[in-house]
Short mmCIF file of C-alpha atoms in Angstrom, two decimals:
data_model
loop_
_atom_site.label_atom_id
_atom_site.label_comp_id
_atom_site.label_asym_id
_atom_site.label_seq_id
_atom_site.Cartn_x
_atom_site.Cartn_y
_atom_site.Cartn_z
CA MET A 1 33.23 22.23 -5.13
CA PRO A 2 31.65 23.32 -8.20
CA LYS A 3 28.35 24.84 -7.74
CA THR A 4 26.32 22.62 -9.79
CA VAL A 5 28.06 19.71 -7.66
CA ASP A 6 27.05 20.93 -4.49
CA ARG A 7 23.61 22.13 -5.45
CA SER A 8 23.04 18.13 -6.28
CA GLU A 9 24.56 17.09 -2.83
CA GLN A 10 22.19 19.54 -1.55
CA ARG A 11 19.08 18.43 -2.94
CA ARG A 12 20.73 15.32 -1.71
CA GLN A 13 20.86 15.52 1.80
CA ILE A 14 16.99 17.32 1.67
CA GLY A 15 16.33 14.28 0.01
CA GLU A 16 17.40 12.23 2.61
CA ALA A 17 16.17 13.80 5.32
CA LEU A 18 12.63 13.59 3.69
CA LEU A 19 12.96 10.11 3.16
CA ARG A 20 13.93 9.35 6.94
CA LEU A 21 10.75 11.24 8.30
CA ALA A 22 8.71 9.55 6.08
CA GLY A 23 10.21 6.37 7.02
CA GLU A 24 9.71 7.06 10.77
CA GLU A 25 7.62 9.33 11.34
CA GLY A 26 4.91 8.83 8.27
CA LEU A 27 4.68 11.23 5.08
CA ASP A 28 1.68 13.00 7.14
CA GLN A 29 4.68 14.10 8.86
CA VAL A 30 6.37 16.08 5.74
CA SER A 31 6.28 19.39 5.29
CA VAL A 32 8.97 21.74 4.14
CA ARG A 33 9.17 23.14 7.58
CA THR A 34 9.66 19.65 9.26
CA VAL A 35 11.93 18.46 5.96
CA ALA A 36 14.03 21.76 6.80
CA ALA A 37 14.81 21.24 10.41
CA ALA A 38 15.64 17.53 9.86
CA SER A 39 17.70 18.20 7.34
CA GLY A 40 19.77 20.96 9.69
CA ARG A 41 18.21 24.15 7.23
CA SER A 42 15.93 26.90 7.45
CA PRO A 43 12.45 26.64 4.93
CA GLY A 44 14.18 29.09 3.48
CA ALA A 45 17.17 27.24 2.46
CA VAL A 46 14.97 23.95 1.62
CA GLN A 47 13.01 26.36 -0.92
CA LYS A 48 15.99 27.29 -3.15
CA TYR A 49 16.60 23.33 -3.84
CA PHE A 50 12.90 23.14 -4.33
CA ARG A 51 10.06 25.07 -5.52
CA SER A 52 7.13 23.00 -3.60
CA LYS A 53 6.62 20.27 -1.23
CA GLU A 54 5.53 18.58 -4.97
CA ASP A 55 8.80 19.07 -6.01
CA LEU A 56 10.34 17.75 -2.92
CA LEU A 57 8.29 14.89 -2.96
CA LEU A 58 9.11 13.86 -6.42
CA PHE A 59 12.52 14.12 -5.98
CA ALA A 60 12.58 11.77 -2.84
CA SER A 61 10.74 9.56 -4.46
CA GLU A 62 12.98 9.03 -7.02
CA LEU A 63 16.09 8.73 -4.76
CA SER A 64 14.29 6.10 -3.33
CA GLY A 65 13.70 4.43 -6.45
CA GLU A 66 17.43 4.53 -7.21
CA ARG A 67 18.19 3.27 -3.78
CA ILE A 68 16.28 0.00 -4.06
CA GLU A 69 17.42 -0.31 -7.45
CA ALA A 70 20.99 -0.32 -6.03
CA ARG A 71 20.08 -2.97 -3.55
CA LEU A 72 18.57 -5.38 -6.16
CA ARG A 73 21.63 -5.13 -7.94
CA THR A 74 23.54 -6.67 -5.01
CA VAL A 75 21.39 -9.84 -5.56
CA ASP A 76 23.73 -12.40 -7.13
CA PRO A 77 21.78 -12.76 -11.04
CA SER A 78 23.49 -16.05 -11.56
CA LEU A 79 21.43 -17.55 -8.46
CA PRO A 80 18.27 -20.02 -9.42
CA LEU A 81 14.80 -18.37 -10.22
CA ARG A 82 13.27 -19.30 -6.96
CA ARG A 83 16.65 -18.04 -5.00
CA ALA A 84 16.66 -15.40 -6.92
CA LEU A 85 13.39 -13.89 -5.98
CA ARG A 86 13.33 -14.72 -2.52
CA GLU A 87 16.41 -12.47 -2.53
CA LEU A 88 14.90 -10.01 -4.48
CA ILE A 89 12.01 -9.51 -2.85
CA GLY A 90 13.73 -10.00 0.35
CA ALA A 91 15.21 -6.75 -0.22
CA THR A 92 12.50 -4.60 -0.53
CA LEU A 93 10.43 -6.56 2.90
CA PRO A 94 10.36 -4.00 6.20
CA LEU A 95 12.61 -7.11 7.83
CA ASP A 96 15.12 -4.57 9.74
CA GLU A 97 15.21 -0.65 10.56
CA GLU A 98 16.87 0.09 6.82
CA ARG A 99 14.44 -1.72 4.81
CA ARG A 100 11.33 -0.91 7.10
CA ALA A 101 12.59 3.02 6.64
CA GLU A 102 12.50 2.55 2.73
CA ALA A 103 9.80 0.14 2.66
CA ALA A 104 7.26 2.84 4.75
CA ALA A 105 8.44 6.06 2.33
CA GLN A 106 7.64 3.71 -1.03
CA LEU A 107 4.39 2.63 -0.23
CA ALA A 108 3.28 5.98 0.98
CA PHE A 109 4.50 7.62 -2.25
CA ALA A 110 2.63 5.05 -3.63
CA VAL A 111 -0.52 5.66 -1.93
CA HIS A 112 0.10 9.58 -2.28
CA ALA A 113 0.18 9.04 -6.09
CA ALA A 114 -3.02 8.02 -6.37
CA HIS A 115 -3.86 11.97 -6.30
CA HIS A 116 -0.76 13.32 -8.01
CA PRO A 117 0.00 12.54 -11.49
CA ARG A 118 3.84 13.42 -11.65
CA LEU A 119 3.97 10.96 -8.94
CA ALA A 120 1.79 8.48 -10.57
CA GLU A 121 4.39 8.53 -13.44
CA VAL A 122 7.41 8.23 -12.19
CA ARG A 123 6.04 5.08 -10.62
CA ARG A 124 4.31 3.52 -13.53
CA HIS A 125 7.77 4.13 -15.26
CA VAL A 126 9.84 2.44 -12.50
CA ASP A 127 7.03 -0.60 -12.44
CA ARG A 128 7.17 -0.95 -16.46
CA GLU A 129 11.08 -1.30 -15.91
CA VAL A 130 10.70 -3.70 -13.08
CA ARG A 131 8.30 -5.90 -14.49
CA ASP A 132 10.22 -5.81 -18.08
CA ALA A 133 13.40 -7.03 -16.32
CA LEU A 134 11.42 -9.69 -14.54
CA ALA A 135 9.28 -10.69 -17.19
CA ARG A 136 12.65 -11.44 -18.84
CA ARG A 137 14.34 -13.60 -16.31
CA LEU A 138 10.89 -15.78 -15.81
CA ALA A 139 10.44 -16.26 -19.73
CA ALA A 140 14.29 -17.76 -19.72
CA ASP A 141 13.64 -19.44 -17.01
CA GLY A 142 10.97 -21.17 -18.72
CA THR A 143 7.94 -19.77 -16.79
CA THR A 144 4.25 -19.67 -17.96
CA LEU A 145 2.81 -16.38 -18.81
CA PRO A 146 5.65 -14.24 -18.02
CA THR A 147 4.58 -10.55 -17.73
CA ALA A 148 1.49 -11.84 -15.74
CA THR A 149 3.46 -13.70 -13.18
CA ALA A 150 5.75 -10.38 -13.32
CA ASP A 151 2.90 -8.40 -12.07
CA ALA A 152 1.64 -11.14 -9.67
CA LEU A 153 4.82 -11.08 -8.11
CA ILE A 154 5.09 -7.81 -7.81
CA ALA A 155 1.98 -7.09 -6.54
CA VAL A 156 2.51 -10.06 -3.58
CA SER A 157 6.21 -8.32 -2.47
CA ASP A 158 3.82 -5.05 -2.31
CA GLY A 159 0.89 -6.41 -0.67
CA LEU A 160 3.78 -8.51 1.82
CA ALA A 161 5.21 -5.08 2.32
CA LEU A 162 2.33 -2.88 3.44
CA ARG A 163 1.25 -5.77 6.27
CA MET A 164 4.77 -6.19 7.62
CA LEU A 165 4.81 -2.65 8.29
CA TYR A 166 2.13 -2.42 10.61
CA ALA A 167 2.04 -6.34 11.20
CA PRO A 168 6.12 -6.97 12.09
CA GLY A 169 4.74 -9.83 14.37
CA GLU A 170 3.43 -11.58 11.41
CA ALA A 171 6.61 -11.43 9.69
CA ASP A 172 7.42 -15.49 9.47
CA ALA A 173 3.98 -16.29 8.83
CA LEU A 174 4.53 -13.62 5.72
CA LEU A 175 7.55 -14.83 4.76
CA THR A 176 6.02 -18.47 4.44
CA ALA A 177 3.38 -17.14 2.17
CA LEU A 178 6.08 -15.54 -0.07
CA ASP A 179 7.63 -19.41 -0.72
CA ARG A 180 4.48 -20.59 -1.40
CA ALA A 181 3.73 -17.47 -4.20
CA ILE A 182 7.22 -17.76 -5.89
CA GLU A 183 6.73 -21.45 -5.50
CA SER A 184 2.93 -21.44 -6.99
CA LEU A 185 4.22 -19.27 -9.82
CA THR A 186 7.33 -20.57 -10.94
CA PRO A 187 9.10 -23.64 -12.43
CA PRO A 188 11.25 -25.49 -9.77
CA ASP A 189 15.25 -24.47 -9.59
CA MET B 1 -34.61 10.48 18.21
CA PRO B 2 -33.03 9.19 21.07
CA LYS B 3 -29.85 11.00 21.67
CA THR B 4 -27.51 7.77 21.46
CA VAL B 5 -28.99 6.93 17.52
CA ASP B 6 -28.98 10.50 17.28
CA ARG B 7 -24.98 10.58 17.67
CA SER B 8 -24.07 7.47 16.29
CA GLU B 9 -25.68 8.80 13.36
CA GLN B 10 -23.87 11.87 13.67
CA ARG B 11 -20.66 10.16 14.12
CA ARG B 12 -21.47 7.79 10.90
CA GLN B 13 -22.26 10.95 8.76
CA ILE B 14 -18.88 12.72 9.92
CA GLY B 15 -16.66 9.22 9.31
CA GLU B 16 -18.09 8.95 6.09
CA ALA B 17 -17.79 12.49 5.18
CA LEU B 18 -13.59 11.87 6.37
CA LEU B 19 -13.74 8.75 3.50
CA ARG B 20 -15.11 10.50 1.11
CA LEU B 21 -12.30 13.39 1.35
CA ALA B 22 -9.17 10.40 1.90
CA GLY B 23 -10.46 8.69 -1.32
CA GLU B 24 -10.84 11.55 -3.81
CA GLU B 25 -7.82 13.75 -2.47
CA GLY B 26 -6.03 11.88 0.16
CA LEU B 27 -5.35 11.11 3.61
CA ASP B 28 -2.95 13.94 3.76
CA GLN B 29 -6.07 16.59 3.05
CA VAL B 30 -7.79 14.92 6.02
CA SER B 31 -7.92 17.29 9.08
CA VAL B 32 -10.58 18.20 11.40
CA ARG B 33 -10.89 20.99 9.89
CA THR B 34 -11.18 19.94 6.28
CA VAL B 35 -13.92 17.05 7.61
CA ALA B 36 -15.62 19.45 9.17
CA ALA B 37 -16.39 21.28 5.98
CA ALA B 38 -16.84 18.30 3.85
CA SER B 39 -19.65 17.20 6.12
CA GLY B 40 -21.55 20.37 6.47
CA ARG B 41 -20.26 20.67 10.21
CA SER B 42 -17.95 23.32 11.83
CA PRO B 43 -14.66 22.17 13.74
CA GLY B 44 -16.21 22.44 16.89
CA ALA B 45 -19.08 19.90 15.96
CA VAL B 46 -16.77 17.40 14.76
CA GLN B 47 -15.43 18.04 18.02
CA LYS B 48 -18.00 17.21 20.18
CA TYR B 49 -18.16 13.61 18.75
CA PHE B 50 -14.07 12.61 17.75
CA ARG B 51 -12.23 13.61 21.03
CA SER B 52 -8.90 14.07 18.33
CA LYS B 53 -7.88 13.21 14.64
CA GLU B 54 -6.61 10.07 16.01
CA ASP B 55 -10.05 9.00 17.35
CA LEU B 56 -11.94 9.96 14.11
CA LEU B 57 -9.24 7.80 11.48
CA LEU B 58 -10.02 5.13 13.90
CA PHE B 59 -13.24 5.46 13.38
CA ALA B 60 -13.68 6.02 9.93
CA SER B 61 -11.29 3.14 9.09
CA GLU B 62 -13.50 0.62 11.09
CA LEU B 63 -16.18 2.43 9.22
CA SER B 64 -14.51 1.65 5.69
CA GLY B 65 -13.87 -2.54 7.29
CA GLU B 66 -17.60 -2.59 8.04
CA ARG B 67 -18.22 -1.41 3.97
CA ILE B 68 -15.82 -3.95 2.82
CA GLU B 69 -17.28 -6.63 4.72
CA ALA B 70 -20.87 -5.58 3.80
CA ARG B 71 -19.67 -6.03 -0.18
CA LEU B 72 -17.51 -9.07 0.38
CA ARG B 73 -20.97 -10.39 1.74
CA THR B 74 -22.83 -10.13 -1.22
CA VAL B 75 -20.18 -12.78 -2.94
CA ASP B 76 -22.08 -16.80 -3.33
CA PRO B 77 -20.24 -18.47 -1.02
CA SER B 78 -21.67 -21.42 -3.11
CA LEU B 79 -19.54 -20.49 -6.10
CA PRO B 80 -16.91 -22.81 -7.05
CA LEU B 81 -13.40 -21.78 -5.10
CA ARG B 82 -11.77 -19.52 -8.13
CA ARG B 83 -14.77 -17.78 -9.20
CA ALA B 84 -15.37 -17.16 -5.41
CA LEU B 85 -11.80 -15.95 -4.95
CA ARG B 86 -12.49 -13.79 -8.30
CA GLU B 87 -15.26 -11.88 -6.91
CA LEU B 88 -14.14 -11.93 -3.62
CA ILE B 89 -10.80 -10.01 -4.48
CA GLY B 90 -12.68 -8.03 -7.40
CA ALA B 91 -15.31 -6.25 -4.78
CA THR B 92 -12.68 -4.77 -3.39
CA LEU B 93 -10.28 -3.54 -6.32
CA PRO B 94 -10.57 -0.12 -7.62
CA LEU B 95 -12.35 -0.71 -10.35
CA ASP B 96 -14.76 1.78 -10.53
CA GLU B 97 -15.13 5.03 -8.64
CA GLU B 98 -16.98 3.79 -5.47
CA ARG B 99 -14.12 1.02 -5.14
CA ARG B 100 -11.65 3.11 -6.22
CA ALA B 101 -12.48 5.58 -3.04
CA GLU B 102 -12.63 2.66 -0.79
CA ALA B 103 -9.44 1.36 -1.82
CA ALA B 104 -7.53 4.61 -1.73
CA ALA B 105 -8.89 4.93 1.84
CA GLN B 106 -8.20 1.31 2.90
CA LEU B 107 -4.41 1.86 1.38
CA ALA B 108 -4.13 4.91 3.04
CA PHE B 109 -5.22 4.03 6.33
CA ALA B 110 -2.80 0.78 5.86
CA VAL B 111 0.27 3.01 5.36
CA HIS B 112 -0.84 5.46 8.17
CA ALA B 113 -1.12 2.45 10.55
CA ALA B 114 2.48 2.03 10.58
CA HIS B 115 3.18 4.43 12.50
CA HIS B 116 0.07 4.74 14.96
CA PRO B 117 0.05 1.41 16.78
CA ARG B 118 -4.13 2.05 17.63
CA LEU B 119 -5.00 1.70 13.94
CA ALA B 120 -2.42 -0.83 13.39
CA GLU B 121 -4.30 -2.81 15.82
CA VAL B 122 -7.95 -2.45 14.11
CA ARG B 123 -5.54 -3.85 10.82
CA ARG B 124 -4.34 -6.77 12.18
CA HIS B 125 -7.64 -7.89 13.81
CA VAL B 126 -9.37 -7.63 10.70
CA ASP B 127 -6.54 -9.26 8.89
CA ARG B 128 -6.66 -12.22 11.02
CA GLU B 129 -10.57 -12.55 10.62
CA VAL B 130 -10.10 -12.41 6.60
CA ARG B 131 -7.00 -14.73 6.64
CA ASP B 132 -8.98 -17.46 8.99
CA ALA B 133 -12.01 -17.35 7.08
CA LEU B 134 -10.16 -17.62 3.98
CA ALA B 135 -7.94 -20.07 4.80
CA ARG B 136 -11.43 -22.54 5.56
CA ARG B 137 -12.61 -21.80 2.61
CA LEU B 138 -9.29 -22.64 1.34
CA ALA B 139 -8.72 -26.23 3.24
CA ALA B 140 -12.41 -27.32 2.44
CA ASP B 141 -11.76 -27.12 -1.04
CA GLY B 142 -8.45 -28.64 -1.11
CA THR B 143 -5.85 -26.29 -1.21
CA THR B 144 -2.56 -26.98 0.33
CA LEU B 145 -1.20 -25.00 3.21
CA PRO B 146 -4.13 -22.92 2.76
CA THR B 147 -3.01 -20.48 6.01
CA ALA B 148 0.12 -19.18 3.62
CA THR B 149 -2.01 -19.51 0.71
CA ALA B 150 -4.18 -17.23 2.17
CA ASP B 151 -2.01 -14.66 3.41
CA ALA B 152 -0.15 -14.63 -0.40
CA LEU B 153 -4.12 -13.82 -1.76
CA ILE B 154 -4.53 -11.46 0.22
CA ALA B 155 -0.76 -10.08 -0.64
CA VAL B 156 -1.95 -9.89 -4.13
CA SER B 157 -5.24 -8.75 -3.56
CA ASP B 158 -3.58 -5.35 -1.63
CA GLY B 159 -0.68 -5.23 -3.52
CA LEU B 160 -2.82 -5.10 -7.17
CA ALA B 161 -5.02 -2.54 -5.48
CA LEU B 162 -2.13 -0.59 -4.77
CA ARG B 163 -1.34 -0.36 -8.16
CA MET B 164 -4.40 -0.27 -9.97
CA LEU B 165 -4.93 3.36 -7.97
CA TYR B 166 -1.74 5.02 -9.60
CA ALA B 167 -2.12 3.12 -13.47
CA PRO B 168 -5.69 2.26 -14.05
CA GLY B 169 -4.78 1.68 -17.49
CA GLU B 170 -2.99 -1.30 -16.31
CA ALA B 171 -6.10 -2.63 -15.16
CA ASP B 172 -6.74 -5.51 -17.52
CA ALA B 173 -3.13 -6.66 -17.27
CA LEU B 174 -3.94 -6.42 -13.65
CA LEU B 175 -6.73 -8.38 -13.79
CA THR B 176 -4.39 -11.22 -15.86
CA ALA B 177 -2.28 -10.91 -12.97
CA LEU B 178 -5.04 -11.99 -10.46
CA ASP B 179 -6.50 -15.17 -12.79
CA ARG B 180 -2.75 -16.11 -13.18
CA ALA B 181 -1.87 -16.20 -9.66
CA ILE B 182 -5.49 -17.49 -8.52
CA GLU B 183 -4.79 -20.77 -11.11
CA SER B 184 -1.72 -20.87 -9.29
CA LEU B 185 -2.74 -20.94 -5.67
CA THR B 186 -5.49 -23.42 -5.68
CA PRO B 187 -7.13 -26.35 -7.19
CA PRO B 188 -8.79 -26.39 -10.40
CA ASP B 189 -12.60 -25.78 -9.59
#
């Protein structure tokens, strides 16, 4: 395998170990040492690919964003608006183990970004892309104030994911709240 | 001062030092050692009042909840519904330094609760109280599906707070999104 491909594959494996650890135990359990152990490497081997914990977090945050984008792309864009929104938002909610780990990592990065400017910049960029794509779709379907509506839907989605993480028993009630928000904010299909 | 009063005052001071630190630097900077330093004490002095970091976090989380409840009580309940909601949610959004520190601590606790059952139980209890109080007010003002609407409004509020923390430049756009959500979810004043 050429050296650059191997390097990028090594970084990906380490980033995935970080996401697993953050999803299962929380971002406060993440350090170069614990990520090294979780990926079957020595701390020195991890430091060959990431100069600092912050570099590692930044890379894992981007990797996590790419995974969620890939999952969003599986939603059929020809679905009627409300059904598309239910599927898009549902794809990011912690409703099974895989999405739970992803949502836990994503939200931990978001809180962490409040104090880490580089991480904040990555998130603002992703938010703008999601908001603009969503606003275009909302406008095409005749929603009033598409940008504000897109921001409101993103907030609902993040807020529901946050609460489902520590209140999984409320999942059904929170999905009803999601329907209520979508039906209030968008024109009927 | 009687010993029990002093004990409770000492605990409060230490809890407030934790909230300051979590708000300013993030929960990942919180340990018995850093909280001791931030409150002008030795680690041993902190451990006299809290047996573990988890006990300390739990206490600070409750303290933070009480502060936010006190702030919510300053909103005039005789205001028309939409205005009351704007003021109630606005009171918890990170729109100045004080609310920023509070929101950062609150959201960090929420993410932390995903992996800490005792913290999760405290949050679920507070959520149920907030949801029920909000649903009663919404029902009294003729909102359809008051419980689902209350859950949707709580989610919007948390999601907007989360994003404002790392995207303070978006505050105006996010307040417009809040208005859009409130106007969609509630009957006109």
